[in-house]
C-alpha positions as a LaTeX table, in Angstrom:
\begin{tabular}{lrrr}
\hline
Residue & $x$ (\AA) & $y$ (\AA) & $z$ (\AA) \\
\hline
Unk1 & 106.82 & 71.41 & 147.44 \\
Unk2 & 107.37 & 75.11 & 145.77 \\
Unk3 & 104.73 & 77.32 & 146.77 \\
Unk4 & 103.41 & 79.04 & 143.27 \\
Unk5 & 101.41 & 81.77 & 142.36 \\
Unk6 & 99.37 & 81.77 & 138.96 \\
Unk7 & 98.13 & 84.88 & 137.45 \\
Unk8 & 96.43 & 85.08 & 134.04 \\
Unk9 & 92.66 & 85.75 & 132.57 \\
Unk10 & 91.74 & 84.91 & 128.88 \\
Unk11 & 91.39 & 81.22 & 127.62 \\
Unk12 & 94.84 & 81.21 & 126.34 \\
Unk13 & 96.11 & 81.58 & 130.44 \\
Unk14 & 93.53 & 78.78 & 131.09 \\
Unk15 & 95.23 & 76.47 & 129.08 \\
Unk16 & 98.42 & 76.91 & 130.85 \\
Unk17 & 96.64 & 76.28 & 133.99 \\
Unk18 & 95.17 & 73.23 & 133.04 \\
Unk19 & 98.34 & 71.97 & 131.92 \\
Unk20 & 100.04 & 72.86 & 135.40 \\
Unk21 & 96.99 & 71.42 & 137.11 \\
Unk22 & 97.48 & 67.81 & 134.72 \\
Unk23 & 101.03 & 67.83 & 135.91 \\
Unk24 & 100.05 & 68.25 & 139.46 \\
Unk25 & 101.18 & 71.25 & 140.15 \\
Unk26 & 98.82 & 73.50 & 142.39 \\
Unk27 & 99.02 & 76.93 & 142.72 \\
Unk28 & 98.34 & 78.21 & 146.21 \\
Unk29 & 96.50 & 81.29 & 144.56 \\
Unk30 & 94.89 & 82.53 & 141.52 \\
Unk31 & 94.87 & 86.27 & 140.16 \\
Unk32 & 93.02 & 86.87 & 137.73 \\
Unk33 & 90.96 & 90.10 & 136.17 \\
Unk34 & 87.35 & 91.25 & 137.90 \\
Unk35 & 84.34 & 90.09 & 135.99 \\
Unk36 & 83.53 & 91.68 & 132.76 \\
Unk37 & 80.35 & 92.27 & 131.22 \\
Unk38 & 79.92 & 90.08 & 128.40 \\
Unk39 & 76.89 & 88.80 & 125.97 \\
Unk40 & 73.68 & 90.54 & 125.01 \\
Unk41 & 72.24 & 90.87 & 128.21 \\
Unk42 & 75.69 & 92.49 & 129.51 \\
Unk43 & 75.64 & 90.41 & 132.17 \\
Unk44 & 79.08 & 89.73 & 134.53 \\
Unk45 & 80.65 & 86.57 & 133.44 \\
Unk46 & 84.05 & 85.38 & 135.04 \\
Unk47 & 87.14 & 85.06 & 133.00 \\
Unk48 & 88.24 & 81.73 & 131.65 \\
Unk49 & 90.96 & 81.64 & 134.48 \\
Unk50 & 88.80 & 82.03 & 137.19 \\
Unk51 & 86.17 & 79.12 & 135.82 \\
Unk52 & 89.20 & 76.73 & 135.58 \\
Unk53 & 90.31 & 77.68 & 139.15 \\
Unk54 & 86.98 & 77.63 & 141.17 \\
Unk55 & 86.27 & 74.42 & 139.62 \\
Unk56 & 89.62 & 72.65 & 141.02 \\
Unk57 & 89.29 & 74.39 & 144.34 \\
Unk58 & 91.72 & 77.08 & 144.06 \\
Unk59 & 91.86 & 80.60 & 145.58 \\
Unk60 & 90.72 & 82.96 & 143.51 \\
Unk61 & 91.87 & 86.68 & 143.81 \\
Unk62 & 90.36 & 89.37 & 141.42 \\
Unk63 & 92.23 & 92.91 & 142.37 \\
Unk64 & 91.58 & 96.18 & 140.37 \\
Unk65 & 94.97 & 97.01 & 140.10 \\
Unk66 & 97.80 & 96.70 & 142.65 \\
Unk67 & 98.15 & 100.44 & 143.67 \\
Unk68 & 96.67 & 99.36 & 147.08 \\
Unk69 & 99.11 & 98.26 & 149.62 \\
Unk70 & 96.17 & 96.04 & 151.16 \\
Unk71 & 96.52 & 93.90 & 147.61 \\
Unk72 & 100.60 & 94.12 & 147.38 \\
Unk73 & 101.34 & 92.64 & 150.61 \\
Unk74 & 98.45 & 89.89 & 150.40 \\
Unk75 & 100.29 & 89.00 & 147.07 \\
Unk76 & 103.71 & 88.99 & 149.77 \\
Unk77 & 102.29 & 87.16 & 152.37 \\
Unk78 & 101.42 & 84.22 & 149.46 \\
Unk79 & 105.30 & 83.64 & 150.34 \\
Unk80 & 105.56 & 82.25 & 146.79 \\
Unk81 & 108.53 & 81.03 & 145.68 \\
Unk82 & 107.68 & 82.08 & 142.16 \\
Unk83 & 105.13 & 83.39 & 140.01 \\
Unk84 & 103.90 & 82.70 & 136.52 \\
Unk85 & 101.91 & 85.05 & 134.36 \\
Unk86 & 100.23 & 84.15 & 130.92 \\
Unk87 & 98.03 & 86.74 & 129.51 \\
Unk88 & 96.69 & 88.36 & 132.98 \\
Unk89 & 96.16 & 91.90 & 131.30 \\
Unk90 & 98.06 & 93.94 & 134.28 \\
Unk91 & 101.47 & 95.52 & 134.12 \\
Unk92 & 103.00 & 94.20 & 137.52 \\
Unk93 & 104.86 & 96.96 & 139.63 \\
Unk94 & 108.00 & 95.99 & 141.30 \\
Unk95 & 106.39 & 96.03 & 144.62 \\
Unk96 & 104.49 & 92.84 & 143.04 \\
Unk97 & 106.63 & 90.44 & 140.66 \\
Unk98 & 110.03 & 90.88 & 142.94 \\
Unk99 & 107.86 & 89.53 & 145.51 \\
Unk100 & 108.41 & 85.97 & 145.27 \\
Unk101 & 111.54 & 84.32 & 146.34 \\
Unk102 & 112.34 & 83.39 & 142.40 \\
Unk103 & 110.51 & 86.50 & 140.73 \\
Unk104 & 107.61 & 86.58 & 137.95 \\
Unk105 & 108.21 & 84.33 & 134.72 \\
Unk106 & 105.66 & 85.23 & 131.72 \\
Unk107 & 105.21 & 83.04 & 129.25 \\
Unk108 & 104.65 & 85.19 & 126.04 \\
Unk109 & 103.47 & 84.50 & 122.35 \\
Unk110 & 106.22 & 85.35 & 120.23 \\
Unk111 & 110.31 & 84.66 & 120.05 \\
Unk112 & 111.23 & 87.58 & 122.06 \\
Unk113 & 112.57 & 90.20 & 121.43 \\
Unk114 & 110.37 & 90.45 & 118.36 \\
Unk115 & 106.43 & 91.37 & 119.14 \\
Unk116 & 106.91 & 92.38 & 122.31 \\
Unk117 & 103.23 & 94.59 & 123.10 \\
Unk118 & 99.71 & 93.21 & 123.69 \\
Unk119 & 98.89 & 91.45 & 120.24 \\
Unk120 & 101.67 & 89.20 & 118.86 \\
Unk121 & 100.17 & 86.35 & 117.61 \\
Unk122 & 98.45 & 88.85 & 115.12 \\
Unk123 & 101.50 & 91.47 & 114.56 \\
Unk124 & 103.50 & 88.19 & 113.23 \\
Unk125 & 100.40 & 87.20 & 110.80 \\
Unk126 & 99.78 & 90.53 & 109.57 \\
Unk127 & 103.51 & 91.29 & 108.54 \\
Unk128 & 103.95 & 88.10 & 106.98 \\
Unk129 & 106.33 & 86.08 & 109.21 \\
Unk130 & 106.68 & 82.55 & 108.57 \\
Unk131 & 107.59 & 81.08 & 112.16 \\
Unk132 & 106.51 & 82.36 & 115.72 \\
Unk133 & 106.67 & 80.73 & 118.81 \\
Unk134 & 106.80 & 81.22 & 122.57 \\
Unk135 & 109.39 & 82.39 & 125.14 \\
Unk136 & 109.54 & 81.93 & 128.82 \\
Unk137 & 111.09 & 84.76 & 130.16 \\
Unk138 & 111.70 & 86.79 & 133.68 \\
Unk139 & 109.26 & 89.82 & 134.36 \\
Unk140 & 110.94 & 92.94 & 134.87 \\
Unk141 & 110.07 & 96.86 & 135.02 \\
Unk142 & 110.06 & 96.85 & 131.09 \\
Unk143 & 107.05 & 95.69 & 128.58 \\
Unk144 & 108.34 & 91.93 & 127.34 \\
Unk145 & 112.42 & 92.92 & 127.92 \\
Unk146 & 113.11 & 90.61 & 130.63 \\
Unk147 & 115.86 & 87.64 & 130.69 \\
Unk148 & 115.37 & 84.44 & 128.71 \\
Unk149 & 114.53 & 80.66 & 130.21 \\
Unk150 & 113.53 & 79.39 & 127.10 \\
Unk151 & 112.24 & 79.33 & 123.53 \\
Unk152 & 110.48 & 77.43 & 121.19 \\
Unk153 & 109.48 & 78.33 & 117.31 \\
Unk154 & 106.92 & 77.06 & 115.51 \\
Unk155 & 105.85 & 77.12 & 111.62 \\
Unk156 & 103.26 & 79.56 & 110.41 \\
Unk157 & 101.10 & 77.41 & 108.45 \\
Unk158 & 99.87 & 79.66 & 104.97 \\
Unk159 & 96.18 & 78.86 & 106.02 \\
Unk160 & 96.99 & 80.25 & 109.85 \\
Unk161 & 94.41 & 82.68 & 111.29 \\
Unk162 & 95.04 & 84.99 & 114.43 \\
Unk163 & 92.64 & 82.11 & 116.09 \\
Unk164 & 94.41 & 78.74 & 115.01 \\
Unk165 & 97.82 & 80.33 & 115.75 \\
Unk166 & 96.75 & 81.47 & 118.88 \\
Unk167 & 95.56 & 77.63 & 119.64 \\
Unk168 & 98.61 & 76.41 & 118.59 \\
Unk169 & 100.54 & 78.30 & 120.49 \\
Unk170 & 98.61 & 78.42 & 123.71 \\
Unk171 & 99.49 & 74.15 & 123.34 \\
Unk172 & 103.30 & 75.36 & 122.55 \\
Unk173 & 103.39 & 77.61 & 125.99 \\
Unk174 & 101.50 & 75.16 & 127.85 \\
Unk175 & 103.81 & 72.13 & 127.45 \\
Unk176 & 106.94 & 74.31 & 127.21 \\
Unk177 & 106.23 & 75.69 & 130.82 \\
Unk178 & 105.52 & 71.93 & 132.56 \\
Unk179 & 108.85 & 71.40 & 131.23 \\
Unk180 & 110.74 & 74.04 & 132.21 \\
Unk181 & 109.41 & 74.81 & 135.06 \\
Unk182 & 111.32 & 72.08 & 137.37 \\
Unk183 & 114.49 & 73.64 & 135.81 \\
Unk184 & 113.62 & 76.81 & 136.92 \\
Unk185 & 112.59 & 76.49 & 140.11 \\
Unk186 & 115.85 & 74.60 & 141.06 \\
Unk187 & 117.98 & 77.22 & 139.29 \\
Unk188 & 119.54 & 75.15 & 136.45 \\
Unk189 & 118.52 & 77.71 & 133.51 \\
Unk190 & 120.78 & 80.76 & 133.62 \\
Unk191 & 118.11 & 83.02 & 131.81 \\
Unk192 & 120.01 & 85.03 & 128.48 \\
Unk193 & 119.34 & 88.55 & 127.86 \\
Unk194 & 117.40 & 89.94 & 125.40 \\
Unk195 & 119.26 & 92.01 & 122.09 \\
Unk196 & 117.02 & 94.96 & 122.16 \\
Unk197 & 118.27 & 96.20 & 119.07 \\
Unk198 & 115.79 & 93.46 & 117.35 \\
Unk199 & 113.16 & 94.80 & 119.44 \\
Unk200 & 109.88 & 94.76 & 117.63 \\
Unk201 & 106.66 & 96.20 & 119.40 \\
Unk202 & 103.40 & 94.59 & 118.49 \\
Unk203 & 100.68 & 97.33 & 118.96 \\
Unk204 & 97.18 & 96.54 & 120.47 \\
Unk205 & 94.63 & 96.49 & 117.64 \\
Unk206 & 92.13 & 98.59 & 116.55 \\
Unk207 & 88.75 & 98.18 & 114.13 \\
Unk208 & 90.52 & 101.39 & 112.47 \\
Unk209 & 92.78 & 98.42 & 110.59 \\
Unk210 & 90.18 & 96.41 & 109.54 \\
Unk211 & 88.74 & 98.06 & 105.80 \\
Unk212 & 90.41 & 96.46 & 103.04 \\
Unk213 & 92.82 & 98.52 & 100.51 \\
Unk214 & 92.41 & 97.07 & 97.40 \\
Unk215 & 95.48 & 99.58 & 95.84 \\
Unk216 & 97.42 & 96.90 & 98.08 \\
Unk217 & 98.61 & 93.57 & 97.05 \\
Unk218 & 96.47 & 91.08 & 97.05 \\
Unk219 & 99.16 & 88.77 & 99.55 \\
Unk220 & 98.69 & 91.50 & 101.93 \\
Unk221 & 95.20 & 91.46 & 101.87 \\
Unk222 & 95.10 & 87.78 & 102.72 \\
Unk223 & 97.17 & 88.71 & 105.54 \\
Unk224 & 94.94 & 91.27 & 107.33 \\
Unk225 & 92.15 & 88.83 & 106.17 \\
Unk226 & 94.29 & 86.04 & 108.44 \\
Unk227 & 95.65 & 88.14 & 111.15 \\
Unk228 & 92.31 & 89.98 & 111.75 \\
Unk229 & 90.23 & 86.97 & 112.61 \\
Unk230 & 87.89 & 86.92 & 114.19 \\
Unk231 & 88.20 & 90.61 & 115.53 \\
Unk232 & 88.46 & 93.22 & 114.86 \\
Unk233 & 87.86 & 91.10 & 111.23 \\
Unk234 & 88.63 & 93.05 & 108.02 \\
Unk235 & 86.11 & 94.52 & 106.11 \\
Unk236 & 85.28 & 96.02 & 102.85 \\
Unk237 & 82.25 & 98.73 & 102.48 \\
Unk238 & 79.84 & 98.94 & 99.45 \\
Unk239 & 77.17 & 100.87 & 98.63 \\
Unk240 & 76.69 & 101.86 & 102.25 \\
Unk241 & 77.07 & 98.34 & 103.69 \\
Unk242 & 80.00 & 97.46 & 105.89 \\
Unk243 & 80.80 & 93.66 & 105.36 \\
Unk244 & 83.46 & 91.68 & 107.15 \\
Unk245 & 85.75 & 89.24 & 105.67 \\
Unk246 & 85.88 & 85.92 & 107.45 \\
Unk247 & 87.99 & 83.64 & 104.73 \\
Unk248 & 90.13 & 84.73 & 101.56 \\
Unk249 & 92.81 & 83.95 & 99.30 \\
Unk250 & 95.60 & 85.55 & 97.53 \\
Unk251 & 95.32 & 84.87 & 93.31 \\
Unk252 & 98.60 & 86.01 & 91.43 \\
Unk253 & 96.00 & 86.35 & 88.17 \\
Unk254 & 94.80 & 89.74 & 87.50 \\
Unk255 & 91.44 & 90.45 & 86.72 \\
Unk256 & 92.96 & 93.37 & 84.00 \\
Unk257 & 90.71 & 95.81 & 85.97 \\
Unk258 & 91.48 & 98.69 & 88.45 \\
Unk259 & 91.67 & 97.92 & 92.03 \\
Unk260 & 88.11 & 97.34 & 93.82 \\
Unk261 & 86.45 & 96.15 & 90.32 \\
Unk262 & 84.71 & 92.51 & 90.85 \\
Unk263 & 86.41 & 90.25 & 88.18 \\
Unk264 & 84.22 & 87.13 & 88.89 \\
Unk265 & 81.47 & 86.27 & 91.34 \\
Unk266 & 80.95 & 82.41 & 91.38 \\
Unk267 & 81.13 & 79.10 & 93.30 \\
Unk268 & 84.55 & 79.98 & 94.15 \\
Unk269 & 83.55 & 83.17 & 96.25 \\
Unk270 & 84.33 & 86.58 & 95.04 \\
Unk271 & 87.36 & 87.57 & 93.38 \\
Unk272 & 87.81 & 91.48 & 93.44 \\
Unk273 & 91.16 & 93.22 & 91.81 \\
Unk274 & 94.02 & 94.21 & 93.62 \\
Unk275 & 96.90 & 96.42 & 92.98 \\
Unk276 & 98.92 & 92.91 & 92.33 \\
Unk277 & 97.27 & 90.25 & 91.86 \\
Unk278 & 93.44 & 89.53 & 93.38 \\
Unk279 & 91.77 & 88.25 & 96.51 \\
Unk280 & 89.40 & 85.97 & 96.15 \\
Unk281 & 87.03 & 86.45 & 99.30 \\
Unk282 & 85.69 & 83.35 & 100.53 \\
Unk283 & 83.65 & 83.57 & 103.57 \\
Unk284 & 81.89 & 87.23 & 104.38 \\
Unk285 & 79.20 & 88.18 & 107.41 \\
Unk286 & 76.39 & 91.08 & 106.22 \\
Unk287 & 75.43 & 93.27 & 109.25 \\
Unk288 & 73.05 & 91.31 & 111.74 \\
Unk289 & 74.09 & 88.17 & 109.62 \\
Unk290 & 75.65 & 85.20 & 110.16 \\
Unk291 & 78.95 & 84.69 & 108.73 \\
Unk292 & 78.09 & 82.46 & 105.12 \\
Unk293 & 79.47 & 81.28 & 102.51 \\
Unk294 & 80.52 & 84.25 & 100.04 \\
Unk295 & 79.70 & 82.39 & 96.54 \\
Unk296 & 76.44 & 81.50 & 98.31 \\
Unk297 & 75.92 & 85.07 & 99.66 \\
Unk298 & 76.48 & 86.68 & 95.93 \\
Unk299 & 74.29 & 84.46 & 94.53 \\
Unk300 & 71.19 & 86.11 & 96.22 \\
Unk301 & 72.72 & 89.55 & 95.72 \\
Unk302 & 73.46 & 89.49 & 92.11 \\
Unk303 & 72.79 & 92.59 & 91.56 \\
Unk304 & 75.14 & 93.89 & 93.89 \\
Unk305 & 77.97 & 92.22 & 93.17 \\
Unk306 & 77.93 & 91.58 & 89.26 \\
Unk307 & 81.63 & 91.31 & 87.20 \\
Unk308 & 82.68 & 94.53 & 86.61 \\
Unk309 & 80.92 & 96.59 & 89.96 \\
Unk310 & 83.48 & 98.53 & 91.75 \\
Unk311 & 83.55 & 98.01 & 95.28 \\
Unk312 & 82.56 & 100.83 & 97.36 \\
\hline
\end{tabular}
């Protein structure tokens, strides 16, 4: 049986490893990253990863870093005959994924070579792309670049959020890898390379995307609405309040006011101008709120957010 290494940390690794566990394959170690401090109190709480392992039995192994020899050659004297990484947060040095006797596969959340970087799933949302997918591919000394196994596409549906694509995708990886993986490991995929001319980097986010620009269009508002959820979330200030924006939709009518101006405020939610077209906003969360319903949220706060008030 092929001695295998599993590294990975968020829920989106777990589901790999639950579908490599459901298959029956066992990994004879588990990286994963330290405990974070999570929750109000702060307190350390073990990634999703490391749950998922401890409760089948498996090794766990939580290193820094691998700068330290110490942690390189325990990784070595695994003797693995390959690795696979999904979402494990480190950048692997040579020492590390040439290791095993097959090398490091990733399995990544986009078609390679487009969104290579740290936040796919939400680069392909945000610019509007209509299919994704995943891509099993070799690790190498560059960020995403590596040689090809396989990939698989999948539909962006128009009602897709950063959360339900990364679901549905997480699935995709999962059963893409318990079928590949036989392949691999007995050396009947010749892996392609990357074109990195079609190279697209997808940047790590930041809360300084999240306020709404309603001198945009109103589509690409319902994208950063979409591709922001649930964090950073996009957000729209008024009157000194900072408000984020759970749930909206694109409206091709115009409201015939300037961009920002409230053209209706009713069951349907909150329709505010755009520079083409306007967004209706549909679900919102106040500051120390929970998120509500925006035509019921309005509704108490009339006065705030009456036809005609310019957001801001």
């Amino acid at each position: 049986m092929s001695r295998i290494i599993f590294a990975g940390t968020p829920d989106f690794a777990a589901v790999h490893l639950q579908a490599l566990l459901e298959a029956g394959i066992k990994p004879v170690a588990v990286y994963t990253q330290p405990d974070r401090p999570a929750g109000r109190g702060h307190k350390l709480q073990p990634s999703a990863v490391k749950k998922l392992a401890l409760e089948h039995g498996l090794e766990v192994r939580t290193p820094l870093n691998f700068k330290e020899e110490t942690d390189r050659q325990a990784f070595r004297d695994l003797n693995a005959d390959l690795a696979i990484v999904v979402a494990y947060g480190l950048l692997l040095p040579e020492a590390v994924f040439a290791a095993p006797r097959l090398g490091c596969i990733n399995v990544h959340a986009s078609l390679l070579p487009r969104w290579r970087g740290a936040a796919p799933i939400q680069r392909a949302i945000l610019s509007g792309d209509k299919e994704t997918g995943v891509t099993i591919m070799q690790i190498g000394a560059g960020l995403d670049t590596g040689d090809m196994y396989c990939k698989k596409s999948l539909e962006i549906a128009a009602d897709d959020t950063a959360e339900s694509l990364f679901d549905k995708l997480a699935a995709l990886g999962a059963k893409t890898l318990v079928q590949v993986l036989p392949d691999i490991l007995e050396g009947k995929i010749v892996p392609q390379k990357q074109d990195d001319s079609e190279a697209v980097y997808a940047k790590k986010l930041d809360k300084s995307e999240s306020p709404l620009d309603f001198t945009k269009s109103a589509q690409a508002l319902s994208l950063q609405v979409r591709g922001l959820y649930p964090w950073p979330a996009a957000t729209f200030a008024h009157q000194g309040v900072t408000y984020k924006v759970f749930g909206a939709q694109a409206l091709a009518e115009s409201t015939g006011s300037e961009p920002g101006v409230i053209g209706r405020a009713d069951k349907r939610g909150l329709m505010v101008s755009c520079a083409e077209g306007a967004l209706l906003i549909t679900s919102l969360q106040a500051p120390g709120k929970k998120a509500c319903d925006a035509a019921a949220f309005v509704r108490s706060h009339q006065e705030l957010f009456a036809p005609g008030v310019k957001l801001g």
